[in-house]
CSV table of N, CA and C in Angstrom, one decimal:
chain,number,residue,atom,x,y,z
A,1,MET,N,-9.9,18.3,8.3
A,1,MET,CA,-11.3,18.7,8.2
A,1,MET,C,-11.9,16.9,8.6
A,2,ILE,N,-12.7,17.5,9.5
A,2,ILE,CA,-13.7,16.1,9.8
A,2,ILE,C,-14.0,15.6,9.4
A,3,ARG,N,-14.2,14.0,9.8
A,3,ARG,CA,-13.5,12.8,8.6
A,3,ARG,C,-15.0,13.0,7.8
A,4,LEU,N,-14.9,12.3,6.7
A,4,LEU,CA,-15.7,12.7,5.7
A,4,LEU,C,-17.0,11.4,6.4
A,5,SER,N,-16.9,10.6,6.6
A,5,SER,CA,-17.4,8.7,7.0
A,5,SER,C,-18.1,9.3,8.2
A,6,ALA,N,-17.2,10.0,9.0
A,6,ALA,CA,-18.3,10.7,10.8
A,6,ALA,C,-19.3,11.3,10.0
A,7,LEU,N,-19.3,12.5,9.8
A,7,LEU,CA,-20.2,13.5,9.4
A,7,LEU,C,-21.2,12.4,8.9
A,8,LEU,N,-21.5,11.6,7.5
A,8,LEU,CA,-22.4,11.1,7.0
A,8,LEU,C,-23.4,10.3,7.8
A,9,LEU,N,-21.8,9.9,8.7
A,9,LEU,CA,-23.0,8.1,10.3
A,9,LEU,C,-23.4,9.1,10.3
A,10,PHE,N,-23.3,10.4,10.9
A,10,PHE,CA,-24.2,11.1,11.9
A,10,PHE,C,-25.4,11.2,10.4
A,11,VAL,N,-25.9,12.0,9.8
A,11,VAL,CA,-26.7,12.1,8.4
A,11,VAL,C,-27.7,10.9,9.5
A,12,LEU,N,-26.7,10.0,8.6
A,12,LEU,CA,-27.2,9.0,8.2
A,12,LEU,C,-28.5,8.3,10.5
A,13,VAL,N,-27.9,8.5,10.2
A,13,VAL,CA,-28.8,7.2,12.0
A,13,VAL,C,-29.2,8.1,12.2
A,14,ALA,N,-29.1,9.6,12.2
A,14,ALA,CA,-29.5,11.0,13.6
A,14,ALA,C,-31.3,10.9,12.3
A,15,CYS,N,-31.0,11.1,10.8
A,15,CYS,CA,-32.3,10.9,10.6
A,15,CYS,C,-33.6,9.7,10.5
A,16,GLY,N,-33.4,8.7,11.5
A,16,GLY,CA,-33.6,7.9,11.6
A,16,GLY,C,-34.7,7.6,12.9
A,17,GLU,N,-34.2,8.5,13.7
A,17,GLU,CA,-35.0,9.1,15.2
A,17,GLU,C,-35.9,9.6,14.7
A,18,THR,N,-36.9,10.3,15.3
A,18,THR,CA,-38.3,11.3,15.4
A,18,THR,C,-37.7,12.0,16.7
A,19,SER,N,-38.3,13.1,17.2
A,19,SER,CA,-38.0,14.0,18.2
A,19,SER,C,-39.4,15.1,18.9
A,20,ALA,N,-39.2,15.1,20.2
A,20,ALA,CA,-40.3,16.3,19.7
A,20,ALA,C,-40.1,18.2,20.4
A,21,LEU,N,-38.0,17.8,19.5
A,21,LEU,CA,-37.2,19.3,19.8
A,21,LEU,C,-38.0,19.7,18.8
A,22,ASN,N,-38.0,21.0,18.5
A,22,ASN,CA,-37.6,22.4,17.7
A,22,ASN,C,-35.9,22.5,17.5
A,23,GLU,N,-36.2,23.2,16.7
A,23,GLU,CA,-34.6,23.9,16.3
A,23,GLU,C,-33.7,24.7,17.0
A,24,ARG,N,-34.2,25.4,17.5
A,24,ARG,CA,-33.8,26.2,18.7
A,24,ARG,C,-33.0,24.9,20.3
A,25,GLN,N,-34.4,24.1,20.6
A,25,GLN,CA,-34.3,23.3,21.6
A,25,GLN,C,-33.2,22.2,20.5
A,26,ALA,N,-33.2,21.7,20.2
A,26,ALA,CA,-32.0,21.0,19.3
A,26,ALA,C,-30.4,21.2,19.7
A,27,THR,N,-29.9,22.8,19.2
A,27,THR,CA,-29.5,23.1,19.2
A,27,THR,C,-28.9,23.5,20.4
A,28,GLU,N,-29.5,23.6,20.8
A,28,GLU,CA,-29.2,24.3,22.6
A,28,GLU,C,-28.6,23.1,23.1
A,29,ARG,N,-29.5,21.7,22.6
A,29,ARG,CA,-29.3,20.3,23.3
A,29,ARG,C,-27.6,20.0,22.7
A,30,VAL,N,-27.2,19.8,21.8
A,30,VAL,CA,-26.2,20.2,21.5
A,30,VAL,C,-25.1,20.0,21.6
A,31,GLU,N,-25.5,21.8,21.7
A,31,GLU,CA,-24.3,22.7,22.1
A,31,GLU,C,-24.3,22.5,24.0
A,32,GLN,N,-24.9,22.3,24.3
A,32,GLN,CA,-24.4,21.6,25.8
A,32,GLN,C,-24.3,20.5,25.9
A,33,LEU,N,-24.5,19.6,25.3
A,33,LEU,CA,-23.6,17.7,25.0
A,33,LEU,C,-21.8,18.4,24.6
A,34,ILE,N,-21.8,19.6,24.1
A,34,ILE,CA,-20.6,19.2,23.7
A,34,ILE,C,-19.4,20.4,24.9
A,35,ARG,N,-20.4,21.1,25.7
A,35,ARG,CA,-19.9,22.3,27.0
A,35,ARG,C,-19.2,21.0,28.1
A,36,GLU,N,-20.4,19.7,28.3
A,36,GLU,CA,-20.1,19.2,29.0
A,36,GLU,C,-19.3,18.0,29.0
A,37,SER,N,-19.5,17.9,27.5
A,37,SER,CA,-18.2,16.6,26.5
A,37,SER,C,-16.8,17.7,27.1
A,38,VAL,N,-16.5,18.6,26.4
A,38,VAL,CA,-15.4,19.4,26.9
A,38,VAL,C,-14.9,19.9,28.2
A,39,ALA,N,-15.6,20.0,29.0
A,39,ALA,CA,-15.2,19.4,31.0
A,39,ALA,C,-14.1,19.3,31.2
A,40,VAL,N,-14.6,17.9,30.9
A,40,VAL,CA,-13.8,16.7,31.5
A,40,VAL,C,-12.7,17.2,30.6
A,41,ILE,N,-11.7,18.4,29.4
A,41,ILE,CA,-11.3,17.4,29.1
A,41,ILE,C,-9.8,18.7,29.7
A,42,ARG,N,-8.3,17.9,29.4
A,42,ARG,CA,-8.0,17.3,30.5
A,42,ARG,C,-5.5,18.1,29.1
A,43,PRO,N,-5.7,19.1,29.6
A,43,PRO,CA,-6.1,20.8,29.7
A,43,PRO,C,-7.5,20.8,28.6
A,44,GLN,N,-7.5,22.6,29.2
A,44,GLN,CA,-8.9,22.4,29.0
A,44,GLN,C,-7.9,23.3,27.1
A,45,PRO,N,-8.8,23.1,25.8
A,45,PRO,CA,-8.7,23.5,25.2
A,45,PRO,C,-9.1,24.4,24.2
A,46,SER,N,-9.4,24.6,24.1
A,46,SER,CA,-9.8,25.8,22.8
A,46,SER,C,-10.7,25.5,22.4
A,47,LEU,N,-12.0,26.0,21.5
A,47,LEU,CA,-12.8,25.3,20.5
A,47,LEU,C,-13.2,26.3,19.4
A,48,GLU,N,-12.8,25.9,18.2
A,48,GLU,CA,-12.9,26.1,17.2
A,48,GLU,C,-14.0,25.6,16.2
A,49,LEU,N,-14.6,26.4,16.2
A,49,LEU,CA,-15.8,25.7,15.3
A,49,LEU,C,-15.3,25.8,13.6
A,50,TYR,N,-15.7,24.3,13.9
A,50,TYR,CA,-16.0,24.3,12.1
A,50,TYR,C,-16.7,24.5,11.6
A,51,ARG,N,-16.8,25.1,10.6
A,51,ARG,CA,-17.7,26.3,10.2
A,51,ARG,C,-19.2,26.0,9.0
A,52,PRO,N,-17.5,25.0,8.0
A,52,PRO,CA,-18.2,24.0,7.6
A,52,PRO,C,-20.2,22.7,8.7
A,53,SER,N,-19.6,22.5,9.9
A,53,SER,CA,-21.0,22.1,10.5
A,53,SER,C,-22.1,22.8,11.1
A,54,LEU,N,-22.1,24.1,10.1
A,54,LEU,CA,-22.6,25.3,11.1
A,54,LEU,C,-24.0,24.9,10.7
A,55,ASN,N,-24.8,23.9,10.0
A,55,ASN,CA,-26.0,23.8,9.4
A,55,ASN,C,-26.3,23.0,10.3
A,56,LYS,N,-27.7,23.0,9.3
A,56,LYS,CA,-29.2,22.5,9.7
A,56,LYS,C,-29.6,21.4,8.2
A,57,ASN,N,-30.1,20.9,8.5
A,57,ASN,CA,-30.3,20.2,6.8
A,57,ASN,C,-31.4,19.1,6.5
A,58,LEU,N,-32.1,19.3,6.1
A,58,LEU,CA,-33.2,18.8,6.0
A,58,LEU,C,-33.6,16.8,6.5
A,59,CYS,N,-34.1,16.5,6.9
A,59,CYS,CA,-34.0,15.3,7.1
A,59,CYS,C,-34.2,14.1,5.1
A,60,LEU,N,-33.6,14.7,4.7
A,60,LEU,CA,-34.6,13.8,3.7
A,60,LEU,C,-33.3,12.1,4.3
A,61,GLY,N,-34.7,11.3,3.5
A,61,GLY,CA,-35.0,10.4,3.2
A,61,GLY,C,-34.7,9.9,5.3
A,62,ALA,N,-35.8,10.6,6.1
A,62,ALA,CA,-35.8,10.0,7.1
A,62,ALA,C,-37.0,8.5,6.9
A,63,THR,N,-36.1,7.9,7.7
A,63,THR,CA,-35.8,6.1,8.0
A,63,THR,C,-38.0,6.2,9.4
A,64,ASP,N,-38.1,7.1,10.0
A,64,ASP,CA,-39.4,6.9,10.9
A,64,ASP,C,-40.5,7.3,10.4
A,65,GLY,N,-40.8,7.6,8.9
A,65,GLY,CA,-41.9,7.4,8.8
A,65,GLY,C,-42.4,9.2,8.9
A,66,GLY,N,-41.6,9.4,9.4
A,66,GLY,CA,-42.3,11.2,9.7
A,66,GLY,C,-41.4,12.1,8.1
A,67,SER,N,-42.3,13.6,9.1
A,67,SER,CA,-42.2,14.1,7.5
A,67,SER,C,-40.6,14.8,7.1
A,68,GLU,N,-40.4,15.0,6.5
A,68,GLU,CA,-39.6,15.3,5.3
A,68,GLU,C,-38.6,17.1,5.5
A,69,GLU,N,-39.8,17.3,5.9
A,69,GLU,CA,-40.1,18.6,6.6
A,69,GLU,C,-38.8,19.4,7.4
A,70,ARG,N,-38.9,18.1,8.6
A,70,ARG,CA,-38.6,18.1,9.8
A,70,ARG,C,-36.0,18.8,9.5
A,71,VAL,N,-35.3,19.1,10.0
A,71,VAL,CA,-34.1,19.3,9.9
A,71,VAL,C,-32.9,18.1,11.3
A,72,ILE,N,-31.7,18.5,10.6
A,72,ILE,CA,-31.1,18.1,12.1
A,72,ILE,C,-30.1,19.2,12.0
A,73,ILE,N,-29.3,19.2,12.9
A,73,ILE,CA,-29.0,20.2,13.9
A,73,ILE,C,-27.4,19.8,13.5
A,74,THR,N,-26.3,19.9,13.7
A,74,THR,CA,-24.8,19.6,13.1
A,74,THR,C,-23.3,21.3,13.8
A,75,ARG,N,-23.0,20.1,14.9
A,75,ARG,CA,-22.2,21.5,15.4
A,75,ARG,C,-20.6,20.9,15.5
A,76,THR,N,-19.3,21.2,14.7
A,76,THR,CA,-18.7,19.8,15.1
A,76,THR,C,-17.4,20.9,15.4
A,77,TYR,N,-16.9,20.8,16.3
A,77,TYR,CA,-15.5,21.8,16.2
A,77,TYR,C,-13.7,21.1,16.4
A,78,TYR,N,-13.2,21.7,16.3
A,78,TYR,CA,-10.9,21.1,16.8
A,78,TYR,C,-10.5,21.9,18.1
A,79,LEU,N,-10.2,20.4,18.8
A,79,LEU,CA,-9.7,20.7,20.6
A,79,LEU,C,-8.5,21.2,20.0
A,80,ARG,N,-7.8,22.7,19.7
A,80,ARG,CA,-6.9,23.4,19.7
A,80,ARG,C,-5.6,23.3,21.4
A,81,GLY,N,-4.4,23.3,21.1
A,81,GLY,CA,-4.3,23.1,22.2
A,81,GLY,C,-2.9,21.8,23.4
A,82,LEU,N,-4.4,21.1,21.9
A,82,LEU,CA,-4.3,20.0,23.3
A,82,LEU,C,-3.1,19.0,21.9
A,83,PRO,N,-1.7,19.0,23.3
A,83,PRO,CA,-0.9,18.0,22.8
A,83,PRO,C,-0.7,16.6,22.1
A,84,LYS,N,-0.2,15.6,21.1
A,84,LYS,CA,-0.8,14.4,20.0
A,84,LYS,C,-0.6,13.6,21.4
A,85,ASP,N,0.6,14.0,22.3
A,85,ASP,CA,0.6,12.4,22.9
A,85,ASP,C,-0.5,12.1,24.4
A,86,ARG,N,-1.3,13.6,24.0
A,86,ARG,CA,-2.7,13.4,24.8
A,86,ARG,C,-3.8,12.6,24.6
A,87,PHE,N,-4.0,12.5,22.9
A,87,PHE,CA,-5.1,12.7,23.2
A,87,PHE,C,-5.5,11.1,23.2
A,88,VAL,N,-4.7,10.2,23.0
A,88,VAL,CA,-5.6,9.5,24.4
A,88,VAL,C,-6.1,8.9,25.4
A,89,ASP,N,-5.2,9.8,26.3
A,89,ASP,CA,-5.6,10.7,27.6
A,89,ASP,C,-7.4,10.9,27.4
A,90,VAL,N,-7.2,12.1,27.2
A,90,VAL,CA,-8.7,12.9,26.3
A,90,VAL,C,-9.6,12.4,25.4
A,91,ALA,N,-9.9,11.5,24.9
A,91,ALA,CA,-10.9,10.5,24.4
A,91,ALA,C,-11.1,9.0,25.5
A,92,GLN,N,-10.6,9.1,26.6
A,92,GLN,CA,-10.9,8.0,27.5
A,92,GLN,C,-11.5,8.7,28.0
A,93,ALA,N,-11.0,9.8,28.9
A,93,ALA,CA,-12.0,10.7,29.5
A,93,ALA,C,-13.1,11.0,28.8
A,94,VAL,N,-13.1,11.4,27.7
A,94,VAL,CA,-14.7,11.7,26.8
A,94,VAL,C,-15.5,10.5,27.2
A,95,LYS,N,-14.7,9.7,26.3
A,95,LYS,CA,-16.2,8.1,26.9
A,95,LYS,C,-16.5,7.5,27.6
A,96,ALA,N,-15.3,7.6,29.2
A,96,ALA,CA,-15.8,7.5,31.0
A,96,ALA,C,-16.7,9.0,31.2
A,97,HIS,N,-17.0,9.8,30.1
A,97,HIS,CA,-18.1,10.6,30.5
A,97,HIS,C,-19.0,10.6,30.1
A,98,TRP,N,-19.1,9.9,29.0
A,98,TRP,CA,-20.2,9.4,28.0
A,98,TRP,C,-20.9,8.4,28.9
A,99,GLN,N,-19.8,7.8,28.6
A,99,GLN,CA,-20.7,6.6,29.3
A,99,GLN,C,-21.7,6.6,30.8
A,100,GLU,N,-20.6,7.6,31.6
A,100,GLU,CA,-21.7,8.0,33.3
A,100,GLU,C,-22.9,8.6,33.2
A,101,GLN,N,-22.7,9.5,32.3
A,101,GLN,CA,-24.4,9.9,31.6
A,101,GLN,C,-25.3,9.5,31.6
A,102,GLY,N,-25.0,7.7,31.0
A,102,GLY,CA,-25.6,6.5,30.5
A,102,GLY,C,-25.9,7.2,29.1
A,103,HIS,N,-25.0,7.5,27.5
A,103,HIS,CA,-24.6,7.0,27.0
A,103,HIS,C,-24.2,6.4,25.9
A,104,VAL,N,-24.3,5.9,25.3
A,104,VAL,CA,-24.2,4.2,24.4
A,104,VAL,C,-23.5,4.7,23.1
A,105,ILE,N,-21.5,4.0,23.6
A,105,ILE,CA,-21.0,3.9,23.0
A,105,ILE,C,-21.0,2.9,21.2
A,106,THR,N,-20.9,3.5,20.6
A,106,THR,CA,-21.0,2.4,19.7
A,106,THR,C,-20.0,2.2,18.6
A,107,GLN,N,-19.1,3.1,18.9
A,107,GLN,CA,-17.6,2.8,18.1
A,107,GLN,C,-16.9,3.3,18.8
A,108,THR,N,-15.2,2.5,18.9
A,108,THR,CA,-14.0,2.9,19.6
A,108,THR,C,-13.0,2.3,18.9
A,109,ARG,N,-12.3,2.7,18.5
A,109,ARG,CA,-11.0,2.7,17.3
A,109,ARG,C,-10.4,4.5,16.9
A,110,GLY,N,-9.2,3.2,17.3
A,110,GLY,CA,-7.5,3.9,17.0
A,110,GLY,C,-7.1,4.3,17.8
A,111,LEU,N,-7.3,4.2,19.1
A,111,LEU,CA,-6.9,4.3,20.8
A,111,LEU,C,-5.2,3.6,20.5
A,112,ASP,N,-5.4,2.6,19.9
A,112,ASP,CA,-3.6,2.0,19.8
A,112,ASP,C,-2.3,2.3,18.6
A,113,THR,N,-3.6,3.2,17.4
A,113,THR,CA,-2.5,3.7,17.2
A,113,THR,C,-2.2,6.6,17.5
A,114,GLY,N,-3.0,6.0,18.9
A,114,GLY,CA,-3.0,7.3,19.4
A,114,GLY,C,-3.7,8.8,18.3
A,115,GLU,N,-4.6,7.5,16.9
A,115,GLU,CA,-5.3,8.5,16.2
A,115,GLU,C,-7.0,7.5,17.1
A,116,PRO,N,-7.7,8.2,18.0
A,116,PRO,CA,-8.4,8.1,18.3
A,116,PRO,C,-9.9,8.1,17.8
A,117,GLU,N,-10.7,7.2,17.8
A,117,GLU,CA,-12.6,7.3,16.8
A,117,GLU,C,-13.5,7.4,18.3
A,118,ILE,N,-14.3,7.6,18.7
A,118,ILE,CA,-15.1,7.7,19.8
A,118,ILE,C,-16.4,7.7,19.0
A,119,ALA,N,-17.5,6.8,19.3
A,119,ALA,CA,-19.3,7.3,18.2
A,119,ALA,C,-19.9,6.6,19.4
A,120,ALA,N,-21.0,7.4,20.1
A,120,ALA,CA,-21.5,7.2,21.4
A,120,ALA,C,-23.9,8.2,20.4
A,121,GLN,N,-24.6,7.4,20.3
A,121,GLN,CA,-26.2,8.5,21.3
A,121,GLN,C,-25.5,8.4,22.4
A,122,SER,N,-26.7,10.2,22.4
A,122,SER,CA,-26.8,10.3,23.9
A,122,SER,C,-28.0,9.7,24.2
A,123,ARG,N,-28.2,10.1,25.9
A,123,ARG,CA,-29.6,9.1,26.4
A,123,ARG,C,-30.1,10.3,27.0
A,124,PRO,N,-31.2,11.0,26.9
A,124,PRO,CA,-32.5,9.8,26.5
A,124,PRO,C,-33.0,10.4,25.3
A,125,ASP,N,-32.4,11.5,24.1
A,125,ASP,CA,-32.7,11.9,23.7
A,125,ASP,C,-31.7,11.2,21.8
A,126,ASP,N,-30.9,10.2,21.6
A,126,ASP,CA,-30.2,9.5,20.5
A,126,ASP,C,-29.9,10.1,19.5
A,127,PHE,N,-28.7,11.5,20.5
A,127,PHE,CA,-28.1,12.6,19.1
A,127,PHE,C,-27.1,12.1,19.3
A,128,ILE,N,-26.4,11.8,18.1
A,128,ILE,CA,-25.3,11.3,17.9
A,128,ILE,C,-24.5,12.1,18.3
A,129,LEU,N,-22.9,11.5,18.8
A,129,LEU,CA,-21.5,12.0,19.7
A,129,LEU,C,-20.8,11.1,19.0
A,130,SER,N,-19.3,12.6,18.8
A,130,SER,CA,-18.2,11.7,18.0
A,130,SER,C,-17.2,12.6,18.7
A,131,LEU,N,-16.1,11.8,19.0
A,131,LEU,CA,-14.2,12.6,19.0
A,131,LEU,C,-13.6,11.8,18.4
A,132,SER,N,-13.1,12.5,17.4
A,132,SER,CA,-12.1,11.7,16.5
A,132,SER,C,-11.0,12.0,16.0
A,133,TRP,N,-10.0,11.8,16.3
A,133,TRP,CA,-8.6,12.1,15.2
A,133,TRP,C,-9.2,12.8,13.6
A,134,THR,N,-8.4,14.6,14.1
A,134,THR,CA,-7.9,15.2,12.2
A,134,THR,C,-7.2,14.9,11.2
A,135,GLN,N,-7.2,15.3,10.2
A,135,GLN,CA,-5.9,16.0,10.5
A,135,GLN,C,-4.6,17.0,10.0
A,136,GLY,N,-4.0,16.3,10.6
A,136,GLY,CA,-3.2,17.8,11.0
A,136,GLY,C,-2.8,17.8,12.4
A,137,ASP,N,-3.5,16.4,13.1
A,137,ASP,CA,-3.1,15.8,13.9
A,137,ASP,C,-3.5,16.7,15.7
A,138,VAL,N,-4.7,16.6,15.4
A,138,VAL,CA,-5.8,18.0,15.8
A,138,VAL,C,-6.8,16.8,16.5
A,139,LEU,N,-8.1,17.0,16.7
A,139,LEU,CA,-8.9,16.2,17.5
A,139,LEU,C,-10.0,17.3,17.6
A,140,GLY,N,-11.3,16.3,17.1
A,140,GLY,CA,-12.3,16.8,16.7
A,140,GLY,C,-13.4,16.9,17.8
A,141,ILE,N,-14.0,17.2,18.1
A,141,ILE,CA,-15.8,16.9,18.5
A,141,ILE,C,-16.4,17.3,17.7
A,142,GLY,N,-18.3,16.8,17.7
A,142,GLY,CA,-19.2,17.2,17.3
A,142,GLY,C,-20.1,16.0,17.5
A,143,VAL,N,-21.9,16.7,16.9
A,143,VAL,CA,-23.0,16.2,18.5
A,143,VAL,C,-24.5,16.6,16.5
A,144,THR,N,-25.2,15.5,16.4
A,144,THR,CA,-25.7,15.7,15.5
A,144,THR,C,-26.9,15.7,16.4
A,145,SER,N,-27.6,16.0,15.8
A,145,SER,CA,-29.3,15.9,16.3
A,145,SER,C,-29.9,15.0,15.7
A,146,THR,N,-31.0,14.5,16.3
A,146,THR,CA,-32.6,13.5,15.0
A,146,THR,C,-33.2,14.9,14.3
A,147,CYS,N,-33.9,14.2,13.6
A,147,CYS,CA,-34.6,15.2,13.2
A,147,CYS,C,-35.2,16.1,13.8
A,148,VAL,N,-36.5,16.7,13.9
A,148,VAL,CA,-36.5,17.2,15.0
A,148,VAL,C,-37.3,18.6,13.5
A,149,TRP,N,-37.9,19.6,14.1
A,149,TRP,CA,-39.2,20.6,13.7
A,149,TRP,C,-38.2,21.7,13.7
A,150,PRO,N,-38.4,22.2,12.0
A,150,PRO,CA,-37.0,23.9,12.1
A,150,PRO,C,-38.8,24.9,12.9
A,151,ASP,N,-38.1,25.8,13.3
A,151,ASP,CA,-38.2,26.7,14.4
A,151,ASP,C,-39.3,27.3,13.4
A,152,VAL,N,-40.2,28.0,13.8
A,152,VAL,CA,-41.8,28.6,13.0
A,152,VAL,C,-41.4,30.1,13.2
A,153,LYS,N,-41.4,30.4,12.3
A,153,LYS,CA,-40.9,31.8,11.3
A,153,LYS,C,-42.0,32.7,11.9
C-alpha cells in the first residue's frame, strides 16, 4: 500500500494552486511526468497501476480562492522488478532527473535505511511528484496535479 501520508500531502498541496489545464491535459501531464521519471531507472521496472490512485477528486477546501468544482488527477504505480539493493540508486537517479528538469525537491528521506521517500514539485506546473518505498519492499512513483477544470461533457 502506498503510504497514506504521501497521498494526503498530494491532496493538500495540489489544491492550493490554480491551473489553466483541463482534466484531459492534466492526466496527460501526470502520465508524461511518470514516463519521463521511469525512463531514467536501471534496470527498467515494469509499471503496475495502483488502482485506488486512478482517480479524480474534487478540490474541496481549495486554498487559492478558486472554484471547488475543479478536480485533481492522481496516478501512482508500483515499480515492479527492482531489487531492493537498488532502491537507493533508483531514488538518487530519479531525484537527479527531477532536479535536471528544474523541479523542486521538497523532501528526501530514508536513503540511509534503503527505504527512500522523495517528494518534489514539478515546474512550471507545480504538480506533486513522489517516489517512495512501500510495504512489501516495492518502490512506488506517483504524480498529482494541481486543481484543474473538469472536462466538459
